[in-house]
mmCIF file of C-alpha atoms and ligand atoms in Angstrom:
data_model
loop_
_atom_site.group_PDB
_atom_site.id
_atom_site.type_symbol
_atom_site.label_atom_id
_atom_site.label_comp_id
_atom_site.label_asym_id
_atom_site.label_seq_id
_atom_site.Cartn_x
_atom_site.Cartn_y
_atom_site.Cartn_z
ATOM 1 C CA MET A 30 14.693 72.010 134.691
ATOM 2 C CA LYS A 31 17.518 72.400 132.903
ATOM 3 C CA LYS A 32 20.854 72.417 134.087
ATOM 4 C CA SER A 33 24.553 73.368 132.225
ATOM 5 C CA PHE A 34 27.424 71.588 132.382
ATOM 6 C CA LEU A 35 30.787 72.676 131.032
ATOM 7 C CA PHE A 36 33.121 70.458 129.464
ATOM 8 C CA THR A 37 35.075 72.555 127.175
ATOM 9 C CA PRO A 38 38.809 72.600 127.469
ATOM 10 C CA GLY A 39 38.708 76.527 128.078
ATOM 11 C CA PRO A 40 36.833 78.300 129.970
ATOM 12 C CA THR A 41 36.299 75.564 132.635
ATOM 13 C CA PRO A 42 33.894 75.453 135.389
ATOM 14 C CA VAL A 43 34.442 77.617 138.451
ATOM 15 C CA PRO A 44 33.567 76.360 142.064
ATOM 16 C CA GLU A 45 31.488 78.121 144.653
ATOM 17 C CA PRO A 46 34.437 79.155 146.850
ATOM 18 C CA VAL A 47 36.151 81.009 143.369
ATOM 19 C CA LEU A 48 32.413 82.264 142.909
ATOM 20 C CA ALA A 49 31.982 83.557 146.239
ATOM 21 C CA ALA A 50 35.114 85.435 146.344
ATOM 22 C CA LEU A 51 34.624 86.988 142.982
ATOM 23 C CA SER A 52 31.635 88.644 144.198
ATOM 24 C CA GLN A 53 33.674 90.539 147.032
ATOM 25 C CA PRO A 54 33.878 94.298 147.136
ATOM 26 C CA ILE A 55 36.560 95.900 145.108
ATOM 27 C CA VAL A 56 39.609 97.257 146.706
ATOM 28 C CA ASN A 57 42.146 99.695 145.335
ATOM 29 C CA HIS A 58 45.075 98.168 143.193
ATOM 30 C CA ARG A 59 47.114 101.045 144.933
ATOM 31 C CA SER A 60 46.396 99.860 148.201
ATOM 32 C CA SER A 61 48.235 98.479 151.284
ATOM 33 C CA GLU A 62 45.701 95.719 151.184
ATOM 34 C CA PHE A 63 45.837 94.984 147.403
ATOM 35 C CA LYS A 64 49.904 94.889 147.627
ATOM 36 C CA GLU A 65 49.659 92.102 150.347
ATOM 37 C CA ILE A 66 47.432 89.882 148.020
ATOM 38 C CA ILE A 67 49.744 90.338 144.866
ATOM 39 C CA GLY A 68 52.746 89.587 147.782
ATOM 40 C CA GLY A 69 51.070 86.243 148.732
ATOM 41 C CA LEU A 70 50.184 85.551 145.082
ATOM 42 C CA ARG A 71 53.844 86.000 144.229
ATOM 43 C CA SER A 72 54.917 83.074 146.123
ATOM 44 C CA GLU A 73 52.064 81.094 145.554
ATOM 45 C CA LEU A 74 52.669 81.191 141.654
ATOM 46 C CA LYS A 75 56.273 80.276 141.969
ATOM 47 C CA LYS A 76 55.653 76.893 143.665
ATOM 48 C CA VAL A 77 53.214 75.967 141.021
ATOM 49 C CA TRP A 78 55.737 76.921 138.277
ATOM 50 C CA GLN A 79 58.325 75.471 140.687
ATOM 51 C CA THR A 80 60.454 78.637 139.575
ATOM 52 C CA GLN A 81 62.728 80.968 141.719
ATOM 53 C CA ASN A 82 61.679 84.092 138.912
ATOM 54 C CA GLU A 83 58.924 85.977 139.216
ATOM 55 C CA VAL A 84 55.819 84.782 137.529
ATOM 56 C CA LEU A 85 53.846 88.220 135.980
ATOM 57 C CA ILE A 86 50.029 88.509 136.624
ATOM 58 C CA LEU A 87 48.498 90.299 133.296
ATOM 59 C CA THR A 88 45.261 91.257 132.709
ATOM 60 C CA CYS A 89 44.524 89.677 129.472
ATOM 61 C CA SER A 90 43.656 86.155 127.839
ATOM 62 C CA GLY A 91 46.565 83.866 127.413
ATOM 63 C CA THR A 92 46.856 85.179 123.553
ATOM 64 C CA GLY A 93 47.997 88.667 125.021
ATOM 65 C CA ALA A 94 50.765 86.767 127.324
ATOM 66 C CA MET A 95 51.858 84.887 123.979
ATOM 67 C CA GLU A 96 52.435 88.442 122.164
ATOM 68 C CA GLY A 97 53.912 89.580 124.999
ATOM 69 C CA ALA A 98 56.835 87.414 125.220
ATOM 70 C CA ILE A 99 58.218 87.841 121.966
ATOM 71 C CA SER A 100 56.937 91.664 121.507
ATOM 72 C CA SER A 101 58.761 92.438 124.886
ATOM 73 C CA THR A 102 62.411 90.122 124.306
ATOM 74 C CA LEU A 103 63.120 90.266 120.878
ATOM 75 C CA LYS A 104 64.546 92.603 118.206
ATOM 76 C CA LYS A 105 63.465 93.556 114.667
ATOM 77 C CA GLY A 106 64.712 90.985 112.053
ATOM 78 C CA ASP A 107 65.025 88.125 114.773
ATOM 79 C CA ARG A 108 64.421 84.726 113.965
ATOM 80 C CA VAL A 109 61.779 82.694 115.967
ATOM 81 C CA ALA A 110 61.321 78.533 115.210
ATOM 82 C CA VAL A 111 57.826 77.600 116.143
ATOM 83 C CA VAL A 112 56.296 74.247 116.215
ATOM 84 C CA ASN A 113 52.582 74.342 114.343
ATOM 85 C CA ALA A 114 50.611 71.332 115.354
ATOM 86 C CA GLY A 115 47.518 72.977 115.638
ATOM 87 C CA LYS A 116 45.443 75.891 116.370
ATOM 88 C CA PHE A 117 47.719 77.534 118.911
ATOM 89 C CA GLY A 118 50.797 76.515 117.272
ATOM 90 C CA GLU A 119 49.647 78.634 114.342
ATOM 91 C CA ARG A 120 49.040 81.530 116.810
ATOM 92 C CA PHE A 121 52.828 81.615 117.785
ATOM 93 C CA SER A 122 53.553 81.898 113.810
ATOM 94 C CA LYS A 123 50.815 84.185 113.667
ATOM 95 C CA ILE A 124 52.365 86.712 116.412
ATOM 96 C CA ALA A 125 55.802 86.090 114.621
ATOM 97 C CA LYS A 126 54.780 87.417 111.280
ATOM 98 C CA ALA A 127 52.701 90.217 113.099
ATOM 99 C CA PHE A 128 55.827 91.473 114.177
ATOM 100 C CA GLU A 129 57.509 90.755 110.820
ATOM 101 C CA LEU A 130 59.800 88.319 112.221
ATOM 102 C CA GLU A 131 62.320 85.525 110.418
ATOM 103 C CA LEU A 132 60.137 82.576 110.872
ATOM 104 C CA ASP A 133 60.623 78.979 110.756
ATOM 105 C CA GLU A 134 58.078 77.218 111.305
ATOM 106 C CA ILE A 135 57.919 73.219 112.489
ATOM 107 C CA LYS A 136 54.894 71.685 110.518
ATOM 108 C CA VAL A 137 53.516 68.527 112.330
ATOM 109 C CA GLU A 138 50.781 67.062 111.189
ATOM 110 C CA TRP A 139 47.228 67.651 113.284
ATOM 111 C CA GLY A 140 47.139 64.755 116.035
ATOM 112 C CA SER A 141 50.358 63.860 116.145
ATOM 113 C CA ALA A 142 53.290 65.202 118.785
ATOM 114 C CA VAL A 143 56.420 66.800 117.198
ATOM 115 C CA THR A 144 59.881 64.803 117.190
ATOM 116 C CA ILE A 145 62.921 66.300 117.608
ATOM 117 C CA LYS A 146 64.123 65.169 114.489
ATOM 118 C CA GLN A 147 61.134 67.277 112.801
ATOM 119 C CA ILE A 148 62.955 70.406 114.786
ATOM 120 C CA GLU A 149 66.291 69.375 113.967
ATOM 121 C CA ALA A 150 65.015 69.047 109.968
ATOM 122 C CA GLY A 151 63.077 72.505 110.372
ATOM 123 C CA ILE A 152 65.385 74.918 111.932
ATOM 124 C CA GLN A 153 67.655 76.525 109.232
ATOM 125 C CA LYS A 154 69.662 78.995 111.290
ATOM 126 C CA ALA A 155 70.136 79.461 115.193
ATOM 127 C CA PRO A 156 66.873 81.029 116.742
ATOM 128 C CA ALA A 157 66.333 83.961 119.087
ATOM 129 C CA ALA A 158 63.761 82.108 120.343
ATOM 130 C CA PHE A 159 61.819 78.779 120.231
ATOM 131 C CA CYS A 160 58.330 78.949 120.883
ATOM 132 C CA PHE A 161 55.822 75.882 121.410
ATOM 133 C CA GLN A 162 52.953 74.445 123.403
ATOM 134 C CA ILE A 163 53.374 71.642 126.044
ATOM 135 C CA ASN A 164 49.386 71.071 125.373
ATOM 136 C CA GLU A 165 48.195 71.632 122.011
ATOM 137 C CA THR A 166 44.637 72.215 122.644
ATOM 138 C CA SER A 167 42.993 72.015 119.737
ATOM 139 C CA THR A 168 44.106 68.440 118.727
ATOM 140 C CA GLY A 169 44.576 67.582 122.581
ATOM 141 C CA THR A 170 47.954 66.648 121.701
ATOM 142 C CA LEU A 171 50.620 66.582 124.388
ATOM 143 C CA HIS A 172 54.180 67.424 123.141
ATOM 144 C CA PRO A 173 57.403 65.812 124.287
ATOM 145 C CA TYR A 174 58.141 68.961 126.223
ATOM 146 C CA GLN A 175 60.971 67.373 128.417
ATOM 147 C CA GLU A 176 62.683 66.271 125.508
ATOM 148 C CA ILE A 177 62.136 69.614 123.484
ATOM 149 C CA CYS A 178 63.444 71.311 126.341
ATOM 150 C CA GLU A 179 66.656 69.632 126.818
ATOM 151 C CA TRP A 180 67.257 69.382 123.273
ATOM 152 C CA VAL A 181 67.052 73.472 122.709
ATOM 153 C CA ARG A 182 68.741 74.295 126.054
ATOM 154 C CA LYS A 183 71.841 72.116 124.822
ATOM 155 C CA LYS A 184 72.102 72.935 120.879
ATOM 156 C CA TYR A 185 71.121 76.561 121.090
ATOM 157 C CA PRO A 186 72.179 77.756 124.951
ATOM 158 C CA ASP A 187 71.207 81.603 124.186
ATOM 159 C CA CYS A 188 68.069 80.743 122.365
ATOM 160 C CA LEU A 189 64.659 82.154 124.074
ATOM 161 C CA LEU A 190 62.258 79.425 125.263
ATOM 162 C CA ILE A 191 59.059 80.459 125.075
ATOM 163 C CA VAL A 192 56.724 77.554 126.596
ATOM 164 C CA ASP A 193 52.587 77.889 126.190
ATOM 165 C CA GLY A 194 51.539 75.692 128.994
ATOM 166 C CA ILE A 195 47.951 78.146 128.769
ATOM 167 C CA THR A 196 46.280 74.241 129.697
ATOM 168 C CA ALA A 197 49.116 72.397 131.453
ATOM 169 C CA VAL A 198 50.384 74.206 134.016
ATOM 170 C CA GLY A 199 48.275 73.686 137.200
ATOM 171 C CA ALA A 200 47.147 70.353 135.633
ATOM 172 C CA MET A 201 50.439 68.516 135.611
ATOM 173 C CA SER A 202 53.888 69.000 137.095
ATOM 174 C CA ILE A 203 56.367 71.257 135.058
ATOM 175 C CA ALA A 204 59.618 72.340 136.166
ATOM 176 C CA THR A 205 60.042 75.451 134.973
ATOM 177 C CA ASP A 206 63.617 76.261 136.400
ATOM 178 C CA LYS A 207 65.091 72.864 135.871
ATOM 179 C CA LEU A 208 63.970 72.790 132.170
ATOM 180 C CA GLY A 209 65.580 75.876 131.292
ATOM 181 C CA ILE A 210 62.030 77.578 130.632
ATOM 182 C CA ASP A 211 62.368 81.371 129.891
ATOM 183 C CA ILE A 212 58.761 82.559 130.065
ATOM 184 C CA LEU A 213 56.332 79.795 130.953
ATOM 185 C CA ILE A 214 52.614 81.106 130.122
ATOM 186 C CA SER A 215 49.337 80.335 131.096
ATOM 187 C CA GLY A 216 45.783 81.589 131.477
ATOM 188 C CA SER A 217 43.191 81.731 134.732
ATOM 189 C CA GLN A 218 40.557 80.047 132.573
ATOM 190 C CA LYS A 219 41.826 76.593 132.232
ATOM 191 C CA ALA A 220 43.347 74.665 135.455
ATOM 192 C CA PHE A 221 43.125 78.012 137.680
ATOM 193 C CA MET A 222 39.374 77.283 137.905
ATOM 194 C CA LEU A 223 38.587 81.256 136.860
ATOM 195 C CA PRO A 224 37.037 82.886 134.683
ATOM 196 C CA PRO A 225 38.766 84.112 131.696
ATOM 197 C CA GLY A 226 40.550 87.608 132.076
ATOM 198 C CA LEU A 227 44.175 86.674 133.774
ATOM 199 C CA ALA A 228 47.055 85.338 132.022
ATOM 200 C CA PHE A 229 50.346 84.479 133.680
ATOM 201 C CA ALA A 230 54.216 84.337 132.636
ATOM 202 C CA SER A 231 57.464 83.518 134.223
ATOM 203 C CA ILE A 232 60.517 85.372 133.392
ATOM 204 C CA SER A 233 63.843 84.002 133.533
ATOM 205 C CA GLN A 234 66.910 86.193 134.054
ATOM 206 C CA ARG A 235 67.843 85.173 130.497
ATOM 207 C CA ALA A 236 64.507 86.646 129.339
ATOM 208 C CA LEU A 237 65.145 90.084 131.540
ATOM 209 C CA GLU A 238 68.606 90.199 129.720
ATOM 210 C CA LYS A 239 66.840 90.135 126.388
ATOM 211 C CA MET A 240 64.517 92.726 127.361
ATOM 212 C CA LYS A 241 66.739 95.108 127.469
ATOM 213 C CA SER A 242 67.988 95.219 123.682
ATOM 214 C CA SER A 243 64.342 94.211 122.316
ATOM 215 C CA THR A 244 63.278 97.283 119.625
ATOM 216 C CA LEU A 245 59.894 95.436 118.958
ATOM 217 C CA PRO A 246 56.770 97.915 119.448
ATOM 218 C CA LYS A 247 55.112 97.460 122.749
ATOM 219 C CA PHE A 248 53.092 99.135 125.178
ATOM 220 C CA TYR A 249 50.345 97.500 127.495
ATOM 221 C CA LEU A 250 51.976 94.080 127.009
ATOM 222 C CA ASP A 251 55.534 95.219 128.006
ATOM 223 C CA PHE A 252 57.103 92.298 130.471
ATOM 224 C CA ALA A 253 59.931 94.438 131.442
ATOM 225 C CA ARG A 254 57.859 97.055 133.003
ATOM 226 C CA GLU A 255 55.183 94.353 134.668
ATOM 227 C CA HIS A 256 58.297 92.640 136.108
ATOM 228 C CA LYS A 257 59.630 95.873 137.789
ATOM 229 C CA SER A 258 55.690 96.423 139.179
ATOM 230 C CA ILE A 259 55.325 92.626 140.715
ATOM 231 C CA LEU A 260 59.105 93.307 142.293
ATOM 232 C CA GLU A 261 56.910 95.955 143.880
ATOM 233 C CA ASN A 262 53.678 93.971 144.425
ATOM 234 C CA GLN A 263 51.935 95.745 141.741
ATOM 235 C CA THR A 264 50.443 95.745 138.124
ATOM 236 C CA ALA A 265 51.427 98.433 135.836
ATOM 237 C CA PHE A 266 47.795 98.872 135.165
ATOM 238 C CA THR A 267 44.523 98.714 136.519
ATOM 239 C CA PRO A 268 44.361 94.930 136.880
ATOM 240 C CA ALA A 269 41.041 92.815 136.746
ATOM 241 C CA ILE A 270 41.059 93.049 141.014
ATOM 242 C CA SER A 271 38.151 90.744 141.486
ATOM 243 C CA LEU A 272 40.033 88.056 139.361
ATOM 244 C CA ILE A 273 42.909 88.201 141.064
ATOM 245 C CA ILE A 274 41.297 88.444 144.640
ATOM 246 C CA ALA A 275 39.656 85.180 143.429
ATOM 247 C CA LEU A 276 43.126 83.441 142.324
ATOM 248 C CA GLN A 277 43.538 83.347 146.107
ATOM 249 C CA ALA A 278 40.721 81.346 146.504
ATOM 250 C CA ALA A 279 41.530 78.695 143.646
ATOM 251 C CA LEU A 280 44.888 78.378 144.529
ATOM 252 C CA LYS A 281 43.566 77.538 148.313
ATOM 253 C CA MET A 282 41.655 75.097 146.633
ATOM 254 C CA MET A 283 44.601 73.641 144.831
ATOM 255 C CA ASN A 284 46.901 73.309 147.623
ATOM 256 C CA GLN A 285 44.195 72.157 150.270
ATOM 257 C CA GLU A 286 44.015 69.315 147.691
ATOM 258 C CA GLY A 287 47.855 69.127 147.231
ATOM 259 C CA LEU A 288 49.593 69.818 143.827
ATOM 260 C CA GLU A 289 50.430 66.531 143.752
ATOM 261 C CA ASN A 290 46.947 65.325 143.847
ATOM 262 C CA VAL A 291 45.761 67.779 141.592
ATOM 263 C CA TYR A 292 47.954 66.421 138.636
ATOM 264 C CA ALA A 293 47.257 62.902 139.388
ATOM 265 C CA ARG A 294 43.518 63.331 139.291
ATOM 266 C CA HIS A 295 44.272 64.577 135.907
ATOM 267 C CA THR A 296 46.026 62.296 134.774
ATOM 268 C CA LYS A 297 43.624 59.581 135.980
ATOM 269 C CA LEU A 298 40.591 61.426 134.529
ATOM 270 C CA SER A 299 42.454 61.720 131.164
ATOM 271 C CA GLN A 300 43.461 57.868 131.044
ATOM 272 C CA SER A 301 40.053 56.631 132.150
ATOM 273 C CA THR A 302 38.483 59.197 129.463
ATOM 274 C CA GLN A 303 40.520 57.805 127.102
ATOM 275 C CA LYS A 304 39.835 53.957 127.665
ATOM 276 C CA ALA A 305 36.016 54.709 127.868
ATOM 277 C CA LEU A 306 35.811 56.408 124.618
ATOM 278 C CA LEU A 307 37.988 53.500 123.509
ATOM 279 C CA ALA A 308 35.173 51.011 124.787
ATOM 280 C CA MET A 309 32.201 53.039 122.839
ATOM 281 C CA GLY A 310 34.152 52.518 120.050
ATOM 282 C CA LEU A 311 35.490 55.778 118.975
ATOM 283 C CA LYS A 312 38.761 56.029 117.351
ATOM 284 C CA THR A 313 41.644 58.469 119.273
ATOM 285 C CA ALA A 314 42.274 61.410 117.085
ATOM 286 C CA THR A 315 46.028 61.929 118.990
ATOM 287 C CA HIS A 316 48.163 58.873 120.235
ATOM 288 C CA SER A 317 49.902 61.413 122.844
ATOM 289 C CA PRO A 318 46.871 62.509 124.812
ATOM 290 C CA SER A 319 47.265 65.502 126.891
ATOM 291 C CA VAL A 320 45.793 66.027 130.468
ATOM 292 C CA ALA A 321 43.557 68.645 129.131
ATOM 293 C CA CYS A 322 41.056 67.135 126.627
ATOM 294 C CA THR A 323 40.574 64.005 125.086
ATOM 295 C CA THR A 324 39.850 63.961 121.477
ATOM 296 C CA MET A 325 38.402 61.468 119.741
ATOM 297 C CA TYR A 326 37.194 61.013 115.780
ATOM 298 C CA LEU A 327 33.270 60.674 115.812
ATOM 299 C CA PRO A 328 32.145 57.627 113.889
ATOM 300 C CA ASN A 329 31.858 57.621 110.141
ATOM 301 C CA GLY A 330 27.950 59.806 108.956
ATOM 302 C CA ILE A 331 27.701 61.652 112.549
ATOM 303 C CA ASP A 332 28.232 65.060 112.217
ATOM 304 C CA GLY A 333 29.868 66.261 114.680
ATOM 305 C CA ARG A 334 28.355 69.595 115.113
ATOM 306 C CA LYS A 335 25.255 68.446 115.219
ATOM 307 C CA LEU A 336 25.561 65.935 117.477
ATOM 308 C CA LEU A 337 26.800 68.663 120.053
ATOM 309 C CA LYS A 338 24.438 70.919 119.454
ATOM 310 C CA LYS A 339 21.650 68.255 120.276
ATOM 311 C CA ILE A 340 23.741 66.815 123.636
ATOM 312 C CA GLU A 341 23.727 70.995 124.695
ATOM 313 C CA ALA A 342 20.015 71.114 123.952
ATOM 314 C CA ASP A 343 18.790 67.682 125.128
ATOM 315 C CA TYR A 344 20.779 67.435 128.323
ATOM 316 C CA GLY A 345 22.673 70.492 129.146
ATOM 317 C CA PHE A 346 26.069 69.594 128.372
ATOM 318 C CA ARG A 347 28.512 71.826 126.578
ATOM 319 C CA ILE A 348 31.495 69.848 124.872
ATOM 320 C CA ALA A 349 33.976 71.068 123.037
ATOM 321 C CA GLY A 350 33.983 69.910 119.250
ATOM 322 C CA GLY A 351 36.826 70.218 116.403
ATOM 323 C CA GLN A 352 38.083 73.129 114.920
ATOM 324 C CA GLU A 353 38.912 73.866 111.076
ATOM 325 C CA GLN A 354 39.524 70.486 109.483
ATOM 326 C CA TRP A 355 38.224 68.671 112.314
ATOM 327 C CA GLU A 356 35.352 70.559 112.706
ATOM 328 C CA GLY A 357 31.992 68.553 113.088
ATOM 329 C CA LYS A 358 34.911 65.435 112.793
ATOM 330 C CA VAL A 359 36.189 65.034 116.642
ATOM 331 C CA ILE A 360 34.898 65.665 120.164
ATOM 332 C CA ARG A 361 37.444 67.170 122.867
ATOM 333 C CA LEU A 362 35.885 66.177 126.352
ATOM 334 C CA SER A 363 37.355 68.334 128.768
ATOM 335 C CA HIS A 364 38.726 67.362 131.965
ATOM 336 C CA LEU A 365 40.910 70.414 132.682
ATOM 337 C CA GLY A 366 40.627 72.020 136.048
ATOM 338 C CA PHE A 367 37.361 71.506 138.117
ATOM 339 C CA TYR A 368 36.373 67.923 137.333
ATOM 340 C CA THR A 369 35.595 64.677 139.379
ATOM 341 C CA ALA A 370 35.278 61.150 138.171
ATOM 342 C CA PHE A 371 31.474 61.726 138.589
ATOM 343 C CA ASP A 372 31.441 64.880 136.088
ATOM 344 C CA LEU A 373 32.844 62.866 133.447
ATOM 345 C CA ILE A 374 30.752 59.541 133.953
ATOM 346 C CA SER A 375 27.584 62.244 133.671
ATOM 347 C CA ALA A 376 29.285 63.307 130.362
ATOM 348 C CA LEU A 377 29.916 60.199 128.831
ATOM 349 C CA THR A 378 26.685 58.894 129.542
ATOM 350 C CA ALA A 379 25.357 61.941 127.902
ATOM 351 C CA LEU A 380 27.308 61.487 124.914
ATOM 352 C CA SER A 381 26.592 57.785 125.173
ATOM 353 C CA ARG A 382 22.911 58.370 124.647
ATOM 354 C CA ALA A 383 22.928 60.928 122.065
ATOM 355 C CA LEU A 384 25.425 58.755 119.790
ATOM 356 C CA LEU A 385 22.853 55.416 120.410
ATOM 357 C CA LYS A 386 19.738 58.127 119.389
ATOM 358 C CA GLU A 387 21.766 58.711 116.528
ATOM 359 C CA GLY A 388 22.029 54.975 115.312
ATOM 360 C CA TYR A 389 25.477 54.450 116.929
ATOM 361 C CA SER A 390 25.548 51.020 118.337
ATOM 362 C CA HIS A 391 27.446 50.621 121.523
ATOM 363 C CA LYS A 392 26.429 49.513 125.021
ATOM 364 C CA THR A 393 26.714 52.702 127.560
ATOM 365 C CA GLU A 394 27.163 50.060 130.604
ATOM 366 C CA ASP A 395 30.356 48.853 128.884
ATOM 367 C CA VAL A 396 31.708 52.531 128.404
ATOM 368 C CA LEU A 397 30.806 53.508 132.176
ATOM 369 C CA LYS A 398 32.223 50.235 133.226
ATOM 370 C CA THR A 399 35.561 50.902 131.600
ATOM 371 C CA PHE A 400 35.552 53.813 132.862
ATOM 372 C CA ILE A 401 34.757 53.150 136.458
ATOM 373 C CA GLU A 402 37.257 50.244 136.665
ATOM 374 C CA THR A 403 40.491 52.244 135.089
ATOM 375 C CA TYR A 404 39.677 55.256 137.816
ATOM 376 C CA ASN A 405 39.717 52.460 140.120
ATOM 377 C CA LEU A 406 36.279 54.347 141.626
HETATM 378 C C1 PLP B 520 47.032 75.626 124.412
HETATM 379 C C2 PLP B 520 46.637 77.550 124.166
HETATM 380 N N1 PLP B 520 47.392 78.339 123.466
HETATM 381 C C3 PLP B 520 46.386 79.348 123.530
HETATM 382 C C4 PLP B 520 45.316 79.609 123.838
HETATM 383 C C5 PLP B 520 44.848 81.024 123.269
HETATM 384 O O1 PLP B 520 44.137 81.371 124.977
HETATM 385 P P1 PLP B 520 42.985 82.628 124.963
HETATM 386 O O2 PLP B 520 41.895 82.116 124.174
HETATM 387 O O3 PLP B 520 42.937 82.559 126.487
HETATM 388 O O4 PLP B 520 44.128 83.956 124.343
HETATM 389 C C6 PLP B 520 44.931 78.328 124.304
HETATM 390 C C7 PLP B 520 43.082 78.262 124.595
HETATM 391 O O5 PLP B 520 42.381 77.866 124.577
HETATM 392 C C8 PLP B 520 45.118 77.181 124.311
HETATM 393 O O6 PLP B 520 44.504 76.160 124.969
#
């Protein structure tokens, strides 16, 4: 028998109560029943985002929300500053270029977290928007998001702070309003334990004001229209109804565990996985590891692409590898969303046994012992 295990930092595994909710009959999205569902979700999402403002529920992937955040708020000729420390930072730059905006790109070496010094050096002129990731998932790096938000708010009080929390919201506590974040984005297929298809974006009063003078082209991803709709417990167009119904089940699970416990579990899984992989003799690829995934260099001489294919074929574990310059060189072991310590123990065992077969010497029992002791199982 072969069983499949998903260990990618998106899409992430979907728990049974959520799967069951996904199979419920479709209701019409203009019905009072659906309005009630949206009404309930509005207050639940505000709790997760720690905001008094609305959190839009969009039917698109996370990138759609990144694009909409820019196209809905900015004007032709506006300047944006973007932290580019990997694939997803680069995506903000690409979106800014697609809309022909002036761009200050703060390029950071892969695996490093940006510093305020680098930001200061990279900004030429006051930006209309500052965009960055909390977790740069392509390298598994956590940026010092609180420090960045504080700095931007102080230095550029009118600047829109557009934050990609796609692999952060729901996995760590982020005080949207306190930090002065204008738009905090996330996606369903990450900590929210749902299939892909929904994105979320909180909208501050400052962002709403900016929307009034926005001149960039937009139609489907028009946050002003979506904001008006959600105030009436609606979405502008036909949403992914099943995903929205299942979002209730996912949030119920998160609330039953308790959000603080969800965050603590992510922190413990991240720290224990990090230590276990170091005990395996692997080298960390980032000095600021995120709670979403643990990124490690593979030993010299091991082809990551072949190794990961073999782990999937032999043991059924789908573990993420590196992208672009890191392709074949790193692994990104996910602990984002529906994972327990025992899931990670299985994945670490599979990785360890596969590496042993490739002739990489270490002891599986040392790896597991380190994990168990660090997690305090
Ligand atoms: C930090 C971050 N930003 C953006 C994205 C893109 O999201 P999507 O693939 O849902 O468009 C991802 C996806 O992994 C991500 O991790």
